[in-house]
Coordinates of C-alpha atoms (C1' of nucleotides) in Angstrom, one line a residue:
Chain A
M1 CA 61.3 127.1 76.1
S2 CA 58.1 127.7 74.3
S3 CA 55.8 124.7 73.6
K4 CA 54.9 124.2 70.0
R5 CA 51.9 122.8 68.3
L6 CA 53.9 120.0 66.8
D7 CA 54.9 118.7 70.2
V8 CA 51.4 117.5 71.0
H9 CA 51.4 114.9 68.3
N10 CA 55.0 114.2 67.7
S11 CA 54.2 111.6 65.1
T12 CA 53.3 114.4 62.9
I13 CA 55.7 115.6 60.3
P14 CA 56.9 119.1 61.0
Q15 CA 55.5 121.8 58.8
V16 CA 58.9 122.9 57.5
C17 CA 59.7 119.3 56.4
V18 CA 56.4 118.5 54.7
A19 CA 57.4 119.6 51.2
C20 CA 61.1 119.0 51.6
E21 CA 63.0 116.9 49.1
A22 CA 65.6 115.9 51.7
R23 CA 62.9 114.0 53.5
H24 CA 62.5 111.7 50.5
R25 CA 65.9 111.5 48.8
G26 CA 68.1 113.1 51.4
V27 CA 69.5 112.2 54.8
C28 CA 66.3 113.1 56.6
G29 CA 64.6 110.2 54.9
T30 CA 65.9 107.9 57.6
L31 CA 64.4 109.8 60.5
N32 CA 61.2 109.0 62.1
P33 CA 58.6 111.7 62.8
S34 CA 59.8 112.3 66.4
Q35 CA 63.4 112.6 65.2
L36 CA 62.3 115.0 62.5
V37 CA 60.5 117.1 65.1
K38 CA 63.7 117.2 67.2
L39 CA 65.8 118.2 64.2
S40 CA 63.3 120.7 62.9
K41 CA 63.3 122.6 66.1
T42 CA 66.9 123.5 65.6
T43 CA 66.9 124.1 61.8
S44 CA 66.8 127.3 60.0
K45 CA 66.5 128.0 56.3
H46 CA 68.9 130.3 54.5
I47 CA 69.3 131.7 51.0
F48 CA 72.7 132.5 49.6
A49 CA 73.3 134.5 46.4
A50 CA 75.6 133.2 43.7
D51 CA 79.3 133.3 44.8
E52 CA 78.4 133.8 48.5
E53 CA 80.4 131.6 50.9
L54 CA 78.3 129.0 52.8
I55 CA 81.2 127.5 54.7
P56 CA 84.6 129.1 54.9
A57 CA 87.8 127.0 54.6
G58 CA 89.7 126.4 57.8
G59 CA 86.9 127.7 60.0
E60 CA 85.4 125.7 62.8
I61 CA 82.4 123.7 61.7
R62 CA 79.4 124.8 63.6
H63 CA 76.5 123.5 61.6
Y64 CA 75.6 121.2 58.8
S65 CA 73.0 121.7 56.0
N66 CA 70.8 120.1 53.5
I67 CA 70.8 121.7 50.1
L68 CA 67.2 122.5 49.2
S69 CA 67.8 124.1 45.8
G70 CA 70.8 125.3 43.7
V71 CA 74.3 124.2 43.2
V72 CA 77.2 124.4 45.6
K73 CA 80.8 124.3 44.7
L74 CA 83.4 122.9 47.0
T75 CA 86.7 124.7 46.4
R76 CA 90.3 124.5 47.4
L77 CA 92.5 127.6 47.3
M78 CA 96.3 127.6 47.0
A79 CA 98.5 130.1 48.7
D80 CA 99.3 131.8 45.4
G81 CA 95.7 132.1 44.3
R82 CA 95.3 129.0 42.2
Q83 CA 91.9 127.6 42.8
Q84 CA 90.3 124.2 42.1
I85 CA 86.7 123.1 42.5
V86 CA 86.9 119.7 44.1
G87 CA 83.3 118.8 44.1
L88 CA 79.8 120.0 43.1
Q89 CA 76.7 119.4 45.2
F90 CA 73.1 119.5 44.2
A91 CA 69.8 119.3 46.1
P92 CA 69.1 117.3 48.2
D93 CA 72.7 116.6 49.1
F94 CA 74.0 116.8 52.6
L95 CA 76.6 119.6 53.1
G96 CA 79.5 119.5 55.5
R97 CA 82.3 117.2 56.7
P98 CA 81.0 114.9 59.4
F99 CA 83.2 114.1 62.4
R100 CA 85.7 116.9 61.9
S101 CA 85.9 120.3 63.5
S102 CA 87.3 122.0 60.4
S103 CA 88.1 121.4 56.7
D104 CA 90.4 123.0 54.2
I105 CA 87.6 123.0 51.7
S106 CA 85.2 126.0 51.4
A107 CA 81.7 125.7 50.1
E108 CA 80.4 128.5 47.9
A109 CA 77.1 129.0 46.1
A110 CA 77.4 128.5 42.4
T111 CA 73.9 129.6 41.7
E112 CA 71.4 131.0 44.2
V113 CA 71.3 128.3 46.9
Q114 CA 68.7 127.5 49.5
V115 CA 69.7 125.4 52.5
C116 CA 68.3 124.0 55.7
S117 CA 70.9 124.2 58.4
F118 CA 71.2 122.7 61.9
P119 CA 73.8 122.8 64.6
R120 CA 76.6 120.3 64.6
A121 CA 75.6 118.9 68.0
T122 CA 72.1 118.0 66.8
L123 CA 73.4 115.9 64.0
E124 CA 75.9 114.2 66.2
E125 CA 73.1 113.4 68.7
L126 CA 70.8 112.0 66.0
V127 CA 73.7 109.9 64.5
R128 CA 74.3 108.4 67.9
E129 CA 70.7 107.3 68.3
S130 CA 70.1 106.3 64.7
P131 CA 72.4 104.0 62.8
E132 CA 70.2 104.4 59.7
L133 CA 71.2 108.1 59.6
E134 CA 74.9 107.2 59.7
H135 CA 74.2 104.7 57.0
M136 CA 72.7 107.4 54.8
L137 CA 75.6 109.7 55.4
H138 CA 78.0 106.8 54.7
Q139 CA 76.2 106.2 51.4
Q140 CA 76.5 109.8 50.4
A141 CA 80.2 109.8 51.3
L142 CA 80.7 106.8 49.1
K143 CA 78.8 108.4 46.3
E144 CA 80.9 111.5 46.6
L145 CA 84.0 109.3 46.6
D146 CA 82.9 107.6 43.4
E147 CA 82.3 111.0 41.8
A148 CA 85.7 112.3 43.0
R149 CA 87.5 109.4 41.5
E150 CA 85.6 109.7 38.3
W151 CA 86.8 113.3 38.2
I152 CA 90.4 112.3 39.0
L153 CA 90.3 110.3 35.8
T154 CA 88.9 113.3 33.9
L155 CA 91.5 115.7 35.3
G156 CA 94.4 113.3 34.9
R157 CA 93.8 111.8 31.5
K158 CA 91.3 113.6 29.4
T159 CA 92.0 116.4 26.8
A160 CA 90.5 119.9 27.2
A161 CA 87.8 119.0 24.7
E162 CA 86.9 115.8 26.6
K163 CA 86.9 117.6 29.9
V164 CA 84.4 120.2 28.7
A165 CA 82.2 117.6 27.2
S166 CA 82.4 115.6 30.4
F167 CA 81.3 118.6 32.4
L168 CA 78.3 119.3 30.2
Y169 CA 77.4 115.6 30.3
L170 CA 77.6 115.7 34.1
I171 CA 75.3 118.7 34.4
A172 CA 72.9 117.4 31.8
S173 CA 72.7 114.1 33.7
H174 CA 71.8 116.0 36.9
I175 CA 68.8 117.8 35.3
D176 CA 66.7 114.6 35.3
P177 CA 68.5 111.7 36.9
E178 CA 65.6 109.4 36.1
R179 CA 65.8 110.1 32.4
S180 CA 67.2 107.3 30.2
I181 CA 69.9 108.4 27.8
D182 CA 68.8 109.8 24.5
V183 CA 65.1 110.2 24.4
G184 CA 65.4 113.3 22.4
P185 CA 67.1 116.6 23.0
I186 CA 67.6 118.0 26.5
Q187 CA 67.9 121.7 27.4
F188 CA 69.2 123.2 30.7
E189 CA 70.8 126.3 32.2
L190 CA 74.5 126.0 33.1
P191 CA 74.8 126.5 36.9
L192 CA 78.4 127.6 36.6
K193 CA 80.0 130.5 34.8
R194 CA 83.1 130.0 32.6
A195 CA 85.5 130.8 35.4
D196 CA 83.9 128.2 37.6
I197 CA 83.9 125.6 34.8
A198 CA 87.6 126.4 34.3
D199 CA 88.3 125.9 38.1
F200 CA 86.4 122.6 38.0
L201 CA 88.2 121.3 34.9
G202 CA 91.7 122.5 35.8
L203 CA 91.8 124.7 32.7
T204 CA 91.8 128.4 31.9
I205 CA 88.7 130.4 31.1
E206 CA 89.9 130.9 27.5
T207 CA 90.4 127.2 26.9
V208 CA 86.9 126.5 28.2
S209 CA 85.5 129.1 26.0
R210 CA 87.3 127.8 22.9
Q211 CA 86.2 124.2 23.6
I212 CA 82.6 125.3 24.0
T213 CA 82.8 127.1 20.7
K214 CA 84.2 124.0 19.1
L215 CA 81.4 121.9 20.5
R216 CA 78.9 124.4 19.3
K217 CA 80.4 124.5 15.8
S218 CA 80.4 120.8 15.6
G219 CA 76.7 120.6 16.5
I220 CA 77.2 118.6 19.6
I221 CA 75.6 121.4 21.7
E222 CA 73.5 124.5 20.9
L223 CA 73.7 127.8 22.9
E224 CA 71.2 130.5 23.7
G225 CA 73.1 133.3 25.3
T226 CA 76.0 131.9 27.3
R227 CA 74.2 129.8 29.9
I228 CA 71.3 128.0 28.1
V229 CA 72.5 124.8 26.5
T230 CA 70.7 122.3 24.3
V231 CA 72.1 118.9 23.8
P232 CA 70.5 117.3 20.7
S233 CA 71.9 113.8 21.5
M234 CA 73.2 112.8 24.9
T235 CA 74.8 109.8 23.2
V236 CA 76.9 112.0 21.0
L237 CA 77.9 114.2 23.9
Q238 CA 78.8 111.1 25.9
R239 CA 81.0 109.9 23.1
A240 CA 82.7 113.4 23.0
S241 CA 83.4 113.1 26.7
A242 CA 85.4 109.9 26.1
A243 CA 83.3 108.0 28.6
D244 CA 85.3 104.9 29.3
I245 CA 82.3 102.7 29.8
I246 CA 81.7 101.5 26.3
Chain B
M1 CA 80.5 72.5 61.2
S2 CA 83.6 71.5 63.1
S3 CA 84.0 72.9 66.5
K4 CA 87.2 74.9 67.1
R5 CA 89.2 75.5 70.1
L6 CA 88.3 79.2 70.0
D7 CA 84.6 78.6 70.2
V8 CA 85.0 77.4 73.8
H9 CA 86.1 80.8 75.0
N10 CA 84.8 83.2 72.5
S11 CA 86.2 86.1 74.4
T12 CA 89.6 84.9 73.1
I13 CA 91.1 86.7 70.2
P14 CA 91.5 84.4 67.2
Q15 CA 95.0 83.2 66.5
V16 CA 95.0 84.8 63.0
C17 CA 94.1 88.2 64.4
V18 CA 96.5 88.3 67.3
A19 CA 99.3 90.1 65.5
C20 CA 97.1 91.9 63.0
E21 CA 97.4 95.6 62.6
A22 CA 93.8 95.8 61.3
R23 CA 92.7 94.9 64.8
H24 CA 94.3 98.1 66.1
R25 CA 94.2 100.7 63.5
G26 CA 91.8 99.0 60.9
V27 CA 88.2 98.3 60.7
C28 CA 88.5 95.1 62.9
G29 CA 89.3 97.4 65.8
T30 CA 85.5 97.9 66.4
L31 CA 84.7 94.2 66.7
N32 CA 84.4 92.4 70.0
P33 CA 86.1 89.0 70.4
S34 CA 83.1 87.0 69.5
Q35 CA 82.6 89.1 66.3
L36 CA 86.3 88.6 65.5
V37 CA 85.8 84.9 65.9
K38 CA 82.9 84.9 63.5
L39 CA 84.8 87.0 61.0
S40 CA 88.0 85.0 61.4
K41 CA 86.2 81.8 60.5
T42 CA 85.6 83.1 57.0
T43 CA 88.8 84.9 56.4
S44 CA 91.7 83.8 54.3
K45 CA 95.1 85.4 53.8
H46 CA 96.4 86.0 50.3
I47 CA 99.7 87.3 48.9
F48 CA 99.8 89.1 45.6
A49 CA 102.9 89.8 43.6
A50 CA 103.4 93.4 42.3
D51 CA 101.1 94.2 39.4
E52 CA 98.7 91.3 40.1
E53 CA 95.1 92.2 40.1
L54 CA 93.3 92.0 43.5
I55 CA 89.9 93.1 42.3
P56 CA 89.0 93.3 38.6
A57 CA 87.0 96.3 37.3
G58 CA 83.4 95.6 36.5
G59 CA 83.4 92.2 38.1
E60 CA 81.0 91.2 40.8
I61 CA 82.2 92.0 44.3
R62 CA 82.4 88.7 46.2
H63 CA 84.7 89.7 49.1
Y64 CA 86.3 92.5 50.9
S65 CA 89.8 92.7 52.4
N66 CA 92.1 94.3 54.9
I67 CA 95.5 95.2 53.6
L68 CA 98.1 93.7 55.9
S69 CA 101.1 94.9 54.1
G70 CA 102.1 96.5 50.8
V71 CA 100.6 99.2 48.6
V72 CA 97.5 98.8 46.5
K73 CA 96.7 101.1 43.5
L74 CA 93.1 101.7 42.5
T75 CA 93.0 102.3 38.8
R76 CA 90.5 103.4 36.1
L77 CA 91.1 102.3 32.5
M78 CA 89.7 104.1 29.5
A79 CA 88.5 102.3 26.4
D80 CA 91.6 103.6 24.4
G81 CA 94.1 102.4 27.0
R82 CA 94.6 105.6 28.9
Q83 CA 94.9 104.8 32.6
Q84 CA 94.7 106.7 35.8
I85 CA 95.4 105.7 39.4
V86 CA 92.5 107.2 41.4
G87 CA 93.7 106.1 44.8
L88 CA 96.5 104.5 46.7
Q89 CA 95.9 102.3 49.8
F90 CA 98.2 101.2 52.5
A91 CA 98.0 98.8 55.4
P92 CA 95.8 98.6 57.4
D93 CA 93.2 100.1 55.0
F94 CA 90.0 98.4 54.2
L95 CA 89.7 97.3 50.5
G96 CA 86.5 97.2 48.5
R97 CA 83.4 99.3 47.8
P98 CA 80.8 98.6 50.4
F99 CA 77.1 98.3 49.5
R100 CA 77.7 97.9 45.8
S101 CA 77.8 94.7 43.7
S102 CA 80.4 96.0 41.3
S103 CA 82.8 98.9 40.6
D104 CA 84.5 100.4 37.6
I105 CA 87.7 100.6 39.6
S106 CA 90.2 97.8 39.7
A107 CA 92.6 97.2 42.6
E108 CA 96.1 96.1 41.7
A109 CA 99.1 95.4 43.8
A110 CA 101.8 98.1 43.4
T111 CA 104.2 96.2 45.6
E112 CA 103.9 92.7 47.0
V113 CA 100.7 92.8 48.9
Q114 CA 99.3 90.7 51.7
V115 CA 95.6 90.8 52.4
C116 CA 93.1 89.2 54.8
S117 CA 89.8 88.6 52.8
F118 CA 86.3 87.6 53.8
P119 CA 83.1 87.1 52.0
R120 CA 80.8 90.0 51.2
A121 CA 78.0 88.4 53.2
T122 CA 80.0 88.2 56.4
L123 CA 80.8 91.9 56.3
E124 CA 77.2 92.9 55.6
E125 CA 76.1 90.7 58.5
L126 CA 78.6 92.3 60.9
V127 CA 77.6 95.8 59.7
R128 CA 74.0 95.0 60.4
E129 CA 74.7 94.0 64.0
S130 CA 77.5 96.5 64.7
P131 CA 77.0 100.3 64.1
E132 CA 80.5 100.8 65.3
L133 CA 81.8 98.9 62.3
E134 CA 79.8 101.0 59.9
H135 CA 81.1 104.1 61.7
M136 CA 84.7 102.8 61.1
L137 CA 84.0 102.2 57.4
H138 CA 82.3 105.6 57.2
Q139 CA 85.4 107.2 58.7
Q140 CA 87.6 105.5 56.2
A141 CA 85.4 106.6 53.3
L142 CA 85.6 110.2 54.5
K143 CA 89.3 109.9 54.8
E144 CA 89.6 108.6 51.3
L145 CA 87.3 111.4 50.1
D146 CA 89.5 114.0 51.7
E147 CA 92.5 112.4 50.0
A148 CA 90.8 112.2 46.7
R149 CA 89.9 115.9 46.8
E150 CA 93.4 116.8 47.8
W151 CA 94.5 114.9 44.7
I152 CA 92.0 116.7 42.5
L153 CA 93.7 119.9 43.5
T154 CA 97.1 118.4 42.6
L155 CA 95.9 117.1 39.3
G156 CA 94.0 120.2 38.3
R157 CA 96.3 123.0 39.3
K158 CA 99.8 121.9 40.0
T159 CA 102.8 121.9 37.6
A160 CA 104.6 118.6 36.7
A161 CA 107.4 119.5 39.2
E162 CA 104.9 120.2 42.0
K163 CA 103.0 117.0 41.2
V164 CA 106.1 114.8 41.5
A165 CA 107.1 116.6 44.7
S166 CA 103.6 116.1 46.1
F167 CA 103.8 112.4 45.3
L168 CA 107.1 112.0 47.0
Y169 CA 105.8 114.0 50.0
L170 CA 102.7 111.8 50.1
I171 CA 104.8 108.6 50.2
A172 CA 107.3 109.9 52.7
S173 CA 104.4 110.9 55.0
H174 CA 103.1 107.4 54.9
I175 CA 106.4 105.8 56.0
D176 CA 106.0 107.0 59.6
P177 CA 102.7 108.8 60.1
E178 CA 103.6 109.6 63.7
R179 CA 106.7 111.4 62.8
S180 CA 106.7 115.2 63.1
I181 CA 107.9 117.1 60.1
D182 CA 111.6 117.6 59.7
V183 CA 113.4 115.8 62.5
G184 CA 116.3 115.1 60.1
P185 CA 116.5 113.2 56.8
I186 CA 114.1 110.4 55.9
Q187 CA 114.8 107.5 53.7
F188 CA 112.3 105.1 52.0
E189 CA 111.7 102.8 49.1
L190 CA 109.3 104.0 46.4
P191 CA 106.3 101.6 46.2
L192 CA 105.6 102.6 42.7
K193 CA 107.6 102.4 39.5
R194 CA 107.8 105.4 37.2
A195 CA 104.9 104.2 35.0
D196 CA 102.7 104.0 38.1
I197 CA 103.8 107.4 39.3
A198 CA 102.9 108.8 35.9
D199 CA 99.5 107.1 36.0
F200 CA 98.9 108.6 39.4
L201 CA 100.0 112.1 38.5
G202 CA 98.4 112.3 35.1
L203 CA 101.8 112.6 33.4
T204 CA 104.0 110.5 31.1
I205 CA 106.8 108.4 32.3
E206 CA 109.3 110.7 30.6
T207 CA 108.0 113.8 32.4
V208 CA 108.1 112.0 35.7
S209 CA 111.7 110.9 35.1
R210 CA 112.8 114.4 34.1
Q211 CA 111.2 116.0 37.2
I212 CA 112.8 113.4 39.5
T213 CA 116.1 114.2 37.9
K214 CA 115.5 117.9 38.5
L215 CA 114.6 117.3 42.2
R216 CA 117.8 115.2 42.5
K217 CA 120.0 117.9 40.9
S218 CA 118.5 120.6 43.0
G219 CA 119.3 118.6 46.1
I220 CA 115.7 118.2 47.3
I221 CA 116.0 114.4 47.1
E222 CA 118.8 111.9 46.8
L223 CA 118.5 108.6 44.9
E224 CA 120.1 105.2 45.4
G225 CA 119.2 103.2 42.3
T226 CA 115.8 104.1 41.1
R227 CA 113.6 103.3 44.1
I228 CA 115.5 104.3 47.2
V229 CA 114.9 107.9 48.0
T230 CA 116.3 110.1 50.7
V231 CA 114.7 113.4 51.6
P232 CA 117.1 115.6 53.5
S233 CA 114.4 118.1 54.5
M234 CA 110.7 117.4 54.5
T235 CA 110.0 121.1 54.8
V236 CA 111.9 121.8 51.6
L237 CA 110.1 119.0 49.8
Q238 CA 106.8 120.3 51.1
R239 CA 107.6 123.7 49.8
A240 CA 108.4 122.2 46.4
S241 CA 105.0 120.5 46.4
A242 CA 103.3 123.8 46.7
A243 CA 101.4 122.7 49.7
D244 CA 98.6 125.3 50.0
I245 CA 98.6 125.1 53.8
I246 CA 101.1 127.8 54.6
Chain C
dC1 C1' 70.3 152.7 27.5
dG2 C1' 74.7 152.7 29.6
dT3 C1' 78.1 150.3 32.2
dA4 C1' 80.5 146.5 34.2
dA5 C1' 81.1 141.8 34.2
dA6 C1' 81.3 137.8 31.4
dC7 C1' 82.6 135.8 27.4
dT8 C1' 85.1 135.2 23.0
dT9 C1' 88.9 135.5 19.9
dG10 C1' 93.7 136.0 18.3
dA11 C1' 98.8 135.7 18.4
dG12 C1' 102.7 134.1 20.6
dA13 C1' 105.1 131.4 24.3
dA14 C1' 105.8 127.4 27.1
dG15 C1' 105.0 123.3 29.5
dG16 C1' 104.4 118.8 28.8
dG17 C1' 103.8 115.0 25.2
dT18 C1' 105.7 112.0 21.5
dC19 C1' 109.0 109.3 19.4
dA20 C1' 113.5 107.4 19.4
dA21 C1' 117.8 106.1 21.2
dT22 C1' 120.6 105.0 25.1
dT23 C1' 121.8 103.7 29.7
dT24 C1' 120.9 101.6 34.0
dG25 C1' 119.4 98.1 37.0
dC26 C1' 118.5 93.5 38.0
dG27 C1' 117.1 88.6 37.9
dT28 C1' 118.5 84.3 35.7
dG29 C1' 121.2 80.8 34.1
dG30 C1' 125.8 79.4 32.7
Chain D
dC1 C1' 130.4 85.0 40.4
dC2 C1' 129.9 86.8 36.1
dA3 C1' 127.6 87.5 31.7
dC4 C1' 123.5 87.9 29.4
dG5 C1' 119.1 89.7 28.4
dC6 C1' 115.2 92.2 29.4
dA7 C1' 112.5 95.6 31.8
dA8 C1' 112.8 100.1 33.7
dA9 C1' 114.5 104.5 33.6
dT10 C1' 116.9 108.4 31.5
dT11 C1' 117.9 111.7 28.0
dG12 C1' 117.4 114.3 23.7
dA13 C1' 115.0 116.5 19.8
dC14 C1' 110.9 118.0 18.2
dC15 C1' 105.9 118.9 18.2
dC16 C1' 101.4 120.0 19.9
dT17 C1' 98.1 121.3 23.3
dT18 C1' 97.1 124.5 26.5
dC19 C1' 98.5 128.9 28.8
dT20 C1' 99.4 133.8 28.7
dC21 C1' 98.6 138.3 27.4
dA22 C1' 95.8 141.4 25.0
dA23 C1' 92.1 143.1 22.5
dG24 C1' 87.4 143.0 21.3
dT25 C1' 82.5 141.5 21.8
dT26 C1' 78.3 140.1 24.0
dT27 C1' 75.4 139.7 27.9
dA28 C1' 73.1 141.0 32.0
dC29 C1' 71.4 144.3 34.9
dG30 C1' 70.6 148.7 37.1

DNA sequence: CGTAAACTTGAGAAGGGTCAATTTGCGTGG
DNA sequence: CCACGCAAATTGACCCTTCTCAAGTTTACG
């Protein structure tokens, strides 16, 4: 094993972690400098192009990751080819199913995605010595559970128009989570293509397209090309999404 | 504070916990006898009739519970009255959203339900002193997340017939989790009425009823009255549910 | 600037919803 | 124990939203 400069003062934050968002808002936020050093020794950064597979379904889980940038879709595939996106993850989310050797869900890049990966064993070791890390992972699991249940309501009870509006509202909300609702228009690039949106909403591409056209014609959104969306009023979009919180 | 017999030997398991399933398969399984004693001092058992509300949506969370018997439905209600069941919980599941003072989800009894409740503060205190307890809660959150995502696939991509079959398969699987698939017929009582099944599957009562009739006429299930179901072959039912795991 | 992928639009079909009328099941009280 | 009455469930007829299939059109990219 080669000694590294960082070993000398292991209260120093590793170079690779210095500018990393996961250290602030992600799971690494609970680690002390020496734990960060331990983790950073086994990490490696990867970049995936859109539609590349980060984690295959059914395969053995060998490593976990933090999303540094981009959007990841979690998908379930049926035997006959039907597909459903069961979750979307954004930076600096933790990626991977803890405490299980495999999962039926695959993770695919929706946009170009940058991740910081580390072996399964490293995470499990850190969890054992740091209850705060498990707490952070627990918190993220609960957040994802809240989001999944929100989405169950959307899939089960909303119309196609409401579903598409809900999706746009979801994406817009992720652009700037700090932003309070309706301080002027908001513009963003859709991280998903129509086919992905359809797989997320349990609709067909055609229905998604028609509903987006409707939203455009009614002035609730504006489009530049097919991906750049402007929402003049988030309140109006929220109303179109049939948000149940009044 | 009154002294109790159990304080003398706090390695003794409290009377109320002795026959409790939550001590074996539930979250209490991680607690040592003295922690059980501490918890049991603040617990109280409650029985709710079917359709009674255990936890109201939006209200402040004052206590958590373990389900001792019965089935609990977690529901989301929209402003216009549309309703969706976003989760079902069985004994000995933990009930309540940890680390949050409120939730938009209400918990209602589907059947008669018996719970063991304790104040929020007690749980939080125990979590602070016992990482194993948090690990157990984390595991349950991950299990619920897996189930929620499974259900997202069902809601988003399955037909009405497949949805109803999936629901029946889900319930049948919960009757005896240890049972291996297809060792003869299995009989059980449906914990949900048609309206609840509809709210769980994102369908109407009428569609659920029609699909149940279809399953009955095709011999995949048999009915006694409206609630008692016999499944001659779980494999056949599983196939009807379009289980994607081949 | 050409090509393929992504997206939109249209027409017709179908699955599931809506409304309405029965029928069944079941607890309660006579 | 039976009859009543109500809630739950079933069934039918019709309608509407979404899907399917089939062109077109636009966009992105080499």
